Short mmCIF file of N, CA and C in Angstrom, two decimals:
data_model
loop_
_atom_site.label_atom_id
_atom_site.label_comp_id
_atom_site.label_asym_id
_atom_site.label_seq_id
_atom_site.Cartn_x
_atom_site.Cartn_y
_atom_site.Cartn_z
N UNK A 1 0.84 -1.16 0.00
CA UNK A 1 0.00 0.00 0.00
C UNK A 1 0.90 1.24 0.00
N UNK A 2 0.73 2.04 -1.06
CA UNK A 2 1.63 3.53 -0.69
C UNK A 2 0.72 4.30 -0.12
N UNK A 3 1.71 5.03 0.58
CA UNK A 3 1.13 6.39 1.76
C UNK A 3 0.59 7.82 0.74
N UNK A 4 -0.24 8.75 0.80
CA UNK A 4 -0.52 9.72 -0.03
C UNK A 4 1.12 10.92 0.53
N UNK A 5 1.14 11.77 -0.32
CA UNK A 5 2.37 12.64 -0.22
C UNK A 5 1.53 13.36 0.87
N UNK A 6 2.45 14.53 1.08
CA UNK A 6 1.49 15.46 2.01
C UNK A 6 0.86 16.39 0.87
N UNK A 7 1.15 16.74 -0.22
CA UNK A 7 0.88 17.34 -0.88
C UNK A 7 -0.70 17.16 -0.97
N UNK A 8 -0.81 15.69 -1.71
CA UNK A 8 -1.38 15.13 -2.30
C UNK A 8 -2.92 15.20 -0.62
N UNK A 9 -2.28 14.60 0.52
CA UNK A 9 -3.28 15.03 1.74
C UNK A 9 -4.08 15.97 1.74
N UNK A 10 -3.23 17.35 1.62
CA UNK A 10 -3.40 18.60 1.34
C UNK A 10 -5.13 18.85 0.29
N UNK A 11 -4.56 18.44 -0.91
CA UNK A 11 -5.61 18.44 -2.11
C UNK A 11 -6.68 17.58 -1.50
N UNK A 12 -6.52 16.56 -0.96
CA UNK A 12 -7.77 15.96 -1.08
C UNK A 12 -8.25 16.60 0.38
N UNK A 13 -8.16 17.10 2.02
CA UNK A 13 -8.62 17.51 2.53
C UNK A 13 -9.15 18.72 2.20
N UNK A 14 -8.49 19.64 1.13
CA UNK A 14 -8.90 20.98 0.21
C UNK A 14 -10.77 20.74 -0.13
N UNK A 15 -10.49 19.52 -0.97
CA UNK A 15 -11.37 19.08 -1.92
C UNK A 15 -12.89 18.83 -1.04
N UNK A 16 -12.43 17.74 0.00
CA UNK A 16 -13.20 17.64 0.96
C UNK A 16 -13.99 18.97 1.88
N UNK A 17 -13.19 20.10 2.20
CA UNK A 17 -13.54 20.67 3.13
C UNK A 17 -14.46 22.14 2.04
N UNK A 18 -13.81 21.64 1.02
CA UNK A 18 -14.84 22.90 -0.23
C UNK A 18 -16.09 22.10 -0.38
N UNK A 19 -16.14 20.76 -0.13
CA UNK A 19 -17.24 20.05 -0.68
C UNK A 19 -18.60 20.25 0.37
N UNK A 20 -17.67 20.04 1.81
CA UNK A 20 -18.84 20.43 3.03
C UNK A 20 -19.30 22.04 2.82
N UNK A 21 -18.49 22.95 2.13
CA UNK A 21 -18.84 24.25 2.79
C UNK A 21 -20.05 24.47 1.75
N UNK A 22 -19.93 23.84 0.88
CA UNK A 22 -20.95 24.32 -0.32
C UNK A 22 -21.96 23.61 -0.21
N UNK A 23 -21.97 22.30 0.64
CA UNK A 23 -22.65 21.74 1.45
C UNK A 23 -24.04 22.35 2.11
N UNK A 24 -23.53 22.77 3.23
CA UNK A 24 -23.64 23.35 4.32
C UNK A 24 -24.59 25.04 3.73
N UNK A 25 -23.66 25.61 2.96
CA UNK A 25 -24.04 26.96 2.40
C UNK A 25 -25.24 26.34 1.53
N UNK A 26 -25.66 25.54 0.64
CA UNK A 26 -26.51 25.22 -0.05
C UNK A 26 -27.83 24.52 1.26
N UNK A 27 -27.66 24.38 2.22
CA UNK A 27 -28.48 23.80 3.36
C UNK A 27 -28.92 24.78 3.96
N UNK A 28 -28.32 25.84 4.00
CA UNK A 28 -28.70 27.32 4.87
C UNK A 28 -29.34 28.24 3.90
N UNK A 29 -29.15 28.52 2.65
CA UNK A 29 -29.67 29.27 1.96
C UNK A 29 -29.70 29.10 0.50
N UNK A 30 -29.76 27.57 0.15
CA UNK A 30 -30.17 27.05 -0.99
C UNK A 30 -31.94 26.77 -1.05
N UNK A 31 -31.86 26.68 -2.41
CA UNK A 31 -33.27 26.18 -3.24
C UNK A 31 -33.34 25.14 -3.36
N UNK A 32 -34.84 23.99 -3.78
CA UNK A 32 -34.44 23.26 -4.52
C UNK A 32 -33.66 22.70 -5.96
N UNK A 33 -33.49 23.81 -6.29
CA UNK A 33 -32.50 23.90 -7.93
C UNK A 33 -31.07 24.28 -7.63
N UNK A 34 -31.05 24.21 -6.48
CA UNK A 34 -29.65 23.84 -5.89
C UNK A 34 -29.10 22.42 -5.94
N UNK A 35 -30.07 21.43 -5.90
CA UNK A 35 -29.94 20.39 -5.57
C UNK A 35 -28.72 19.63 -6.30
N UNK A 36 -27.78 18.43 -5.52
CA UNK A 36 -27.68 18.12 -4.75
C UNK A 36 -27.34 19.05 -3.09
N UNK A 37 -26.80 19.81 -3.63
CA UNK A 37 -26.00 20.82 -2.37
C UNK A 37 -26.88 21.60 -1.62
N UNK A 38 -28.07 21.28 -2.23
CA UNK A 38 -29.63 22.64 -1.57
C UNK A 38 -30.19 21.37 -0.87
N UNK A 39 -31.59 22.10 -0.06
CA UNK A 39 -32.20 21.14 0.45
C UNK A 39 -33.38 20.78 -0.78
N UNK A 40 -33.86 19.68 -0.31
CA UNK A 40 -35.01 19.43 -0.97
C UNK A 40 -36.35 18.81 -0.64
N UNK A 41 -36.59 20.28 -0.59
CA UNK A 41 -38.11 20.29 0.50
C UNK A 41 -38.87 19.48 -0.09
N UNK A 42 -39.25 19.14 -0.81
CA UNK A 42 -39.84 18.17 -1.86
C UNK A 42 -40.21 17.03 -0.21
N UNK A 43 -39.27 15.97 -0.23
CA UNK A 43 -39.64 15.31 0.67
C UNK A 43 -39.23 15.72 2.55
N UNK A 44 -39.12 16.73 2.98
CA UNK A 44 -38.50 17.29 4.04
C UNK A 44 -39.78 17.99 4.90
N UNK A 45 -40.73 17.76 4.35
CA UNK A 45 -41.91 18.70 4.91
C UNK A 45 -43.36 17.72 4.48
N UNK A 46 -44.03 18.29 5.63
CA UNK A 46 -45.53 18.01 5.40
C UNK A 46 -46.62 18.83 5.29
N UNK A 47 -47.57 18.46 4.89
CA UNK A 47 -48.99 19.46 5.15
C UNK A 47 -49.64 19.29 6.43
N UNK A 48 -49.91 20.02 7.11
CA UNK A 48 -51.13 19.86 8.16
C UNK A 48 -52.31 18.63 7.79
N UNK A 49 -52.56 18.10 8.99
CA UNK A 49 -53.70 16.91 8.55
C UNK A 49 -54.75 17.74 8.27
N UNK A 50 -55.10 18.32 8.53
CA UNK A 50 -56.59 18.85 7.93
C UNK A 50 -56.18 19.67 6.56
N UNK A 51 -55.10 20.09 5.79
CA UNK A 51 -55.19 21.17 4.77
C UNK A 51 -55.68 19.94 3.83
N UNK A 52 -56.39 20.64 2.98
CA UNK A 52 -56.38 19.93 1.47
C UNK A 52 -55.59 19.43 0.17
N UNK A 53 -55.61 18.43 -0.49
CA UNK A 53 -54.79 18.09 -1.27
C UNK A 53 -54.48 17.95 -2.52
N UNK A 54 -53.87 19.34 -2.85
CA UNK A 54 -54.02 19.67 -4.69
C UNK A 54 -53.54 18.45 -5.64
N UNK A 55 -54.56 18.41 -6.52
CA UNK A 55 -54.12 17.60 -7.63
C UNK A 55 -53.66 18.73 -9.16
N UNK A 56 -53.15 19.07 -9.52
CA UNK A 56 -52.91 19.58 -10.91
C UNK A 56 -53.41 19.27 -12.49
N UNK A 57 -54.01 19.13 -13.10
CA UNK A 57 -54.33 19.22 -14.11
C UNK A 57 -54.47 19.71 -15.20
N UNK A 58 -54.07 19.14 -16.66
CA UNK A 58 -54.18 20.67 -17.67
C UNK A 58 -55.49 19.83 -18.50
N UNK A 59 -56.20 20.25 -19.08
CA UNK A 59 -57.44 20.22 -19.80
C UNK A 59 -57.63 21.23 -20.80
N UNK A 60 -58.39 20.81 -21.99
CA UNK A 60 -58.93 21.55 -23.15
C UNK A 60 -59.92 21.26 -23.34
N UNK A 61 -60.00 22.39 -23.89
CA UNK A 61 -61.57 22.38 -24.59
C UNK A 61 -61.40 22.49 -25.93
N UNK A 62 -62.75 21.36 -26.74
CA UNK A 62 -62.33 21.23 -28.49
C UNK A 62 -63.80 22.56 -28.93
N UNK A 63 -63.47 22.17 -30.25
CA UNK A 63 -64.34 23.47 -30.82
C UNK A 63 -65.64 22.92 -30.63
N UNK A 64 -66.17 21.02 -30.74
CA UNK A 64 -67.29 20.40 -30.18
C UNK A 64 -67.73 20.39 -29.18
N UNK A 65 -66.72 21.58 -28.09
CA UNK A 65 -67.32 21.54 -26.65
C UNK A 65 -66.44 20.59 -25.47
N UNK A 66 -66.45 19.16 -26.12
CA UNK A 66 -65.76 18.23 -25.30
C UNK A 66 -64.78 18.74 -24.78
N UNK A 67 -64.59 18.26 -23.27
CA UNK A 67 -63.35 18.62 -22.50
C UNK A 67 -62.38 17.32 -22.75
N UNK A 68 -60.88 17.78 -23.14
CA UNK A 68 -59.84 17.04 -23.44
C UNK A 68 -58.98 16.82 -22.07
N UNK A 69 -58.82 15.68 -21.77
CA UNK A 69 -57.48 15.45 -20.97
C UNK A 69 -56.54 15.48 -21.54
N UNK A 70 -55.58 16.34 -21.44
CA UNK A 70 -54.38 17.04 -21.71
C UNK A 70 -52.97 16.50 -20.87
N UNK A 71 -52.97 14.95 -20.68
CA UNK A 71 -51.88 15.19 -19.81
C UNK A 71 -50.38 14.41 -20.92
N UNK A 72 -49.60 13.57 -20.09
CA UNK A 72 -48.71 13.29 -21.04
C UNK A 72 -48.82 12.40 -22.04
N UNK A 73 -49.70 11.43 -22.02
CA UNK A 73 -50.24 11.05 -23.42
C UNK A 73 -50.72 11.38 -23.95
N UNK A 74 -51.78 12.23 -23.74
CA UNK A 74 -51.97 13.53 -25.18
C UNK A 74 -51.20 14.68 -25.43
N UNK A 75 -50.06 14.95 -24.77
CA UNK A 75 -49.36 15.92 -25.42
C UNK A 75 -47.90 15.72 -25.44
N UNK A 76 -47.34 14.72 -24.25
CA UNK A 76 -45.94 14.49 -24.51
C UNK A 76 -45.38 15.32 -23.19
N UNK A 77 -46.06 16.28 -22.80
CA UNK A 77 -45.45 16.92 -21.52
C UNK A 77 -45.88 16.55 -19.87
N UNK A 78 -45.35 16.40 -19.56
CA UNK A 78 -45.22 15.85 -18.50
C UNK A 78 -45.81 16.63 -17.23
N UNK A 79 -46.57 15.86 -16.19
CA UNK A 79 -47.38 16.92 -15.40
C UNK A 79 -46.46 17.86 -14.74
N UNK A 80 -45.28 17.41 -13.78
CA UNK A 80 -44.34 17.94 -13.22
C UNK A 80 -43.74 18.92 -14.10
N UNK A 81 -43.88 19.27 -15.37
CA UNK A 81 -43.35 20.04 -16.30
C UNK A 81 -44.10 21.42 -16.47
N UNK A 82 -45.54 20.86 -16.01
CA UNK A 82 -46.22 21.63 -16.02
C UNK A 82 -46.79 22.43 -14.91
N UNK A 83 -46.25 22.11 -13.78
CA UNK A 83 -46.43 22.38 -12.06
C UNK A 83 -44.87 23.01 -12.20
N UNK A 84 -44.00 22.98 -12.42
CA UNK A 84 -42.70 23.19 -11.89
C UNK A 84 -43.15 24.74 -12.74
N UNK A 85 -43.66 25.07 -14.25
CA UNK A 85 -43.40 26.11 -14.67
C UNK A 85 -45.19 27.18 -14.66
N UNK A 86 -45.70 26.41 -13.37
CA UNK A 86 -47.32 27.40 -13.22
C UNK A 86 -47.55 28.69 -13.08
N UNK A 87 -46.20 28.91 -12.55
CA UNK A 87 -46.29 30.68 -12.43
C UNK A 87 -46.22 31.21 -13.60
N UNK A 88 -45.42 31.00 -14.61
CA UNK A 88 -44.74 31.39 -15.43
C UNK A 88 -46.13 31.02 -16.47
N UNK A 89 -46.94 30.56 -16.57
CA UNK A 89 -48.14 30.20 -17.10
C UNK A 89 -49.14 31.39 -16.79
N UNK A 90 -49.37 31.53 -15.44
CA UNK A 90 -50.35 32.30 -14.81
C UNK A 90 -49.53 33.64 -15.09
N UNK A 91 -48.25 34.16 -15.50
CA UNK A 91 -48.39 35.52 -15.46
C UNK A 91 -48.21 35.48 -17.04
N UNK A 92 -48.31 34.79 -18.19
CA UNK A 92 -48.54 34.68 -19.93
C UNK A 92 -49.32 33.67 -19.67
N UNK A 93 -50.59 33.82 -19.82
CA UNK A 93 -51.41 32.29 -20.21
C UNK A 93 -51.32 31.71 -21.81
N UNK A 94 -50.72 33.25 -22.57
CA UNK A 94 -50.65 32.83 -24.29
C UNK A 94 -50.09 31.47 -23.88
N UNK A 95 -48.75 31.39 -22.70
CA UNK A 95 -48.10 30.06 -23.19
C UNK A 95 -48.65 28.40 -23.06
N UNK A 96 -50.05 28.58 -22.72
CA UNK A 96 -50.62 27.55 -22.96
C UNK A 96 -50.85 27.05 -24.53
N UNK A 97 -50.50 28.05 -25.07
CA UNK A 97 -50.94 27.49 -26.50
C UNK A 97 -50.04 26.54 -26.73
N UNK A 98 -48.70 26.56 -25.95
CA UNK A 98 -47.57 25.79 -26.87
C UNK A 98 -48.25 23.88 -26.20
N UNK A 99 -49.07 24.01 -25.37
CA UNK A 99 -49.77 22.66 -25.28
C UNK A 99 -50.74 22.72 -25.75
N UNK A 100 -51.82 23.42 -26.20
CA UNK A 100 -52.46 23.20 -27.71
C UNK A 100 -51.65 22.08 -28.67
N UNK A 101 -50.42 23.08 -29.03
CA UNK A 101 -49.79 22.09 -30.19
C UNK A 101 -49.40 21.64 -29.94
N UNK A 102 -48.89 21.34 -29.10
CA UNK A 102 -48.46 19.69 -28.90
C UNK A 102 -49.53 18.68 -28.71
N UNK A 103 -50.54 18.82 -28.17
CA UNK A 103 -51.72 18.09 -28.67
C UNK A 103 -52.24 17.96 -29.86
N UNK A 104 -52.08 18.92 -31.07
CA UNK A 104 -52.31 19.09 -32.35
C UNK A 104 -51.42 18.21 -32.95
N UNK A 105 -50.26 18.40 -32.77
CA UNK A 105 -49.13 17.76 -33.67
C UNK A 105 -49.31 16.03 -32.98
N UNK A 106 -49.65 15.93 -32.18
CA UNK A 106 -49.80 14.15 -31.99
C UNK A 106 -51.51 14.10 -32.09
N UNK A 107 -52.12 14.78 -32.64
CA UNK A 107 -53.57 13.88 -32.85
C UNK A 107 -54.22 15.28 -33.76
N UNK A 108 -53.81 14.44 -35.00
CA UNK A 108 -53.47 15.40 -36.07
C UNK A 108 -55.06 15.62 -36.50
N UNK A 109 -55.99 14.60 -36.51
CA UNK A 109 -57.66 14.41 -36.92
C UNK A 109 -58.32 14.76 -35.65
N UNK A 110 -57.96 15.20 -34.91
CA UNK A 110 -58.55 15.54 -33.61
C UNK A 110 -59.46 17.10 -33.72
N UNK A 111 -60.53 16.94 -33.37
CA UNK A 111 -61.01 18.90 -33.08
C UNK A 111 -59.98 19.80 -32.69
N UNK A 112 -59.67 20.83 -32.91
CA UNK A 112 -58.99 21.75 -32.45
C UNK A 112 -59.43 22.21 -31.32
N UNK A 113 -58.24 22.97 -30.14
CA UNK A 113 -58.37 22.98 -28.71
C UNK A 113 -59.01 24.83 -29.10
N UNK A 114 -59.74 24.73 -27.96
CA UNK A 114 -60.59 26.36 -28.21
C UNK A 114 -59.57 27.33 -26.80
N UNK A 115 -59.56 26.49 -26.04
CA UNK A 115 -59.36 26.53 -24.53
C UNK A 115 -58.20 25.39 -24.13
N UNK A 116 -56.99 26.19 -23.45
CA UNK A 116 -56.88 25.04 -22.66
C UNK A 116 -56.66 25.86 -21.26
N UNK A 117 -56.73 24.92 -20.09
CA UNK A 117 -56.92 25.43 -18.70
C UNK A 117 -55.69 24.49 -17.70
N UNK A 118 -55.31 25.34 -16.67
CA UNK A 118 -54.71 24.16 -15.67
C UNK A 118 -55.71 24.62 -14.34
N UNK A 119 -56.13 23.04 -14.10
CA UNK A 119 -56.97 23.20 -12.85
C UNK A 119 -56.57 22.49 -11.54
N UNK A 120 -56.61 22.85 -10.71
CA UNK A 120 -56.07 22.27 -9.69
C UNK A 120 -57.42 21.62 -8.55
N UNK A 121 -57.49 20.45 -8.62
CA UNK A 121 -58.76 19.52 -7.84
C UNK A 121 -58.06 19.80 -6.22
N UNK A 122 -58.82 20.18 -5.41
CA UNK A 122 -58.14 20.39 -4.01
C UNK A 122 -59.46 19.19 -3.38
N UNK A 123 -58.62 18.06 -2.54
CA UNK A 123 -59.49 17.25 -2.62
C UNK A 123 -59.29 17.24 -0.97
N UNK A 124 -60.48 17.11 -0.24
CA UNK A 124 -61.12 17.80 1.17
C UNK A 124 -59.70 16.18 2.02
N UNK A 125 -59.10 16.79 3.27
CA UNK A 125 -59.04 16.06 3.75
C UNK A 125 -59.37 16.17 5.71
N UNK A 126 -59.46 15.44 6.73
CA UNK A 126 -59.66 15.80 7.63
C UNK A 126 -58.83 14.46 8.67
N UNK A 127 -58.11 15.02 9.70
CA UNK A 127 -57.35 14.17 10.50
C UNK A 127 -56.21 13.17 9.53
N UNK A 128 -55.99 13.94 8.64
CA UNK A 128 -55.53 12.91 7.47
C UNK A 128 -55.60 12.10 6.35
N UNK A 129 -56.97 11.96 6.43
CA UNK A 129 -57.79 10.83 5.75
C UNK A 129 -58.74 11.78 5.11
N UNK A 130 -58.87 11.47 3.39
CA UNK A 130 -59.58 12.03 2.42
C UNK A 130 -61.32 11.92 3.29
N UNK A 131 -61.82 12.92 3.27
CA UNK A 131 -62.89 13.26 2.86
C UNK A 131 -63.88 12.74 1.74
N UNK A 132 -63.68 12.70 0.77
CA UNK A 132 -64.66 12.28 -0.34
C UNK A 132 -64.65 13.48 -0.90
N UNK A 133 -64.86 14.63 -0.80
CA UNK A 133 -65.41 15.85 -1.12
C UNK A 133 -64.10 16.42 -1.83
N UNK A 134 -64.22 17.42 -3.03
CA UNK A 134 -63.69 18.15 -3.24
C UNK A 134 -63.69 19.03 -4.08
N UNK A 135 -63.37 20.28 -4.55
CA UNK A 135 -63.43 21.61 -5.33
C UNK A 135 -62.31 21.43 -6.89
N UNK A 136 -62.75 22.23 -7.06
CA UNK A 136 -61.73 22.47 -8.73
C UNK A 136 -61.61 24.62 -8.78
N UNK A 137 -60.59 24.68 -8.82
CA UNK A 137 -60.06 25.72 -8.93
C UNK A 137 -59.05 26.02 -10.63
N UNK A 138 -59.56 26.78 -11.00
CA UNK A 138 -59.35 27.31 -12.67
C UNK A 138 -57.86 28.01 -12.12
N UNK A 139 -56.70 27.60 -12.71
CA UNK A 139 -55.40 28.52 -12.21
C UNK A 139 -55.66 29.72 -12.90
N UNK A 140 -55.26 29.13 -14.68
CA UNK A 140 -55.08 30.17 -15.77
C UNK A 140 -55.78 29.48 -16.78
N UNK A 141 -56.27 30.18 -17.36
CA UNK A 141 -56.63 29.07 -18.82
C UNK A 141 -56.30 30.26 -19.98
N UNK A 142 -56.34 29.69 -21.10
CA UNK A 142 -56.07 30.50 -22.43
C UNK A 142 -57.16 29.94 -23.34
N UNK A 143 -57.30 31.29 -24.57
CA UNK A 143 -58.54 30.89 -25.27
C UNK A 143 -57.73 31.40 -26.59
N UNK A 144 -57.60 30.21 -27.70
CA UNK A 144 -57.82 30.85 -28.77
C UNK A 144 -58.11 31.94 -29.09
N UNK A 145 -57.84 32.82 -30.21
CA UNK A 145 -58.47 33.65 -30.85
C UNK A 145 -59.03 32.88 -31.94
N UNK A 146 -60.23 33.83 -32.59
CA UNK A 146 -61.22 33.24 -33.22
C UNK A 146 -61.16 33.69 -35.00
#
C-alpha cells in the first residue's frame, strides 16, 4: 500500500472541506435547484392533517365543446413540467398554446383545442384521511383567438 504525499493530503482535505462548505451553504440558503447541495423540500416537509390536497391538471376544450385530458399522453409533456413552470403560465397564459400544439401535432384528426386550462382539484381532507369531497379551482386558462 503507498502512503498519499502530504501534498497530495493537502488536495484531497482541500477538496473535501470545499465540498462540506458548499454543502452546508446550499443547506442554509439554498433552493431546490440547488440540488444536490440545496435542500429538498420536496420530501423534508408536510402538510397539516386537515389542509387539502391539490391535484394539478391541464385540460382543453375542443371546438365540439368536449373537455380534453391534456396530460402526457396527449401531449408528450409531462405533469411535473407543467407544475414546476405554473407561475410562469399564470403571469402569460398565451403560453398555454404551446400545449395546444403539442396536442395538435400528436392527434393530427382531432377537433382543435378552443381553450386550454390548468386546474387544480383540491381534494377535502380531515385528521388525514380524504374526505370524499372536493373543489376544482381554474389557475389560468387560455382561449384561442377566433
Amino acid at each position: 500500500m503507498e502512503t498519499l504525499t502530504r501534498r497530495a493530503r493537502s488536495v484531497r482535505l482541500g477538496a473535501t472541506a470545499l465540498g462540506l462548505a458548499v454543502l452546508l451553504a446550499g443547506t442554509a440558503w439554498g433552493t431546490d435547484d440547488d440540488f444536490p447541495f440545496g435542500p429538498f423540500r420536496m420530501y423534508s416537509t408536510s402538510d397539516p392533517p386537515d389542509a387539502p390536497a391539490p391535484d394539478t391538471r391541464v385540460e382543453g376544450v375542443d371546438r365540439t365543446g368536449a373537455v380534453v385530458d391534456l396530460g402526457q399522453d396527449a401531449t408528450g409533456l409531462r405533469r411535473a413540467e407543467i407544475e414546476g413552470q405554473q407561475s410562469r403560465y399564470v403571469t402569460d397564459p398565451a403560453r398555454l398554446r404551446q400545449v395546444a400544439d403539442a396536442y395538435a401535432e400528436r392527434h393530427p384528426d382531432a377537433a382543435a383545442l378552443i381553450e386550454v386550462r390548468i386546474v387544480i382539484r383540491w381534494y377535502g381532507v380531515r385528521a388525514g384521511r380524504p374526505t370524499g369531497r372536493w373543489t376544482d379551482e381554474t389557475v389560468v386558462a387560455w382561449r384561442a383567438e377566433r
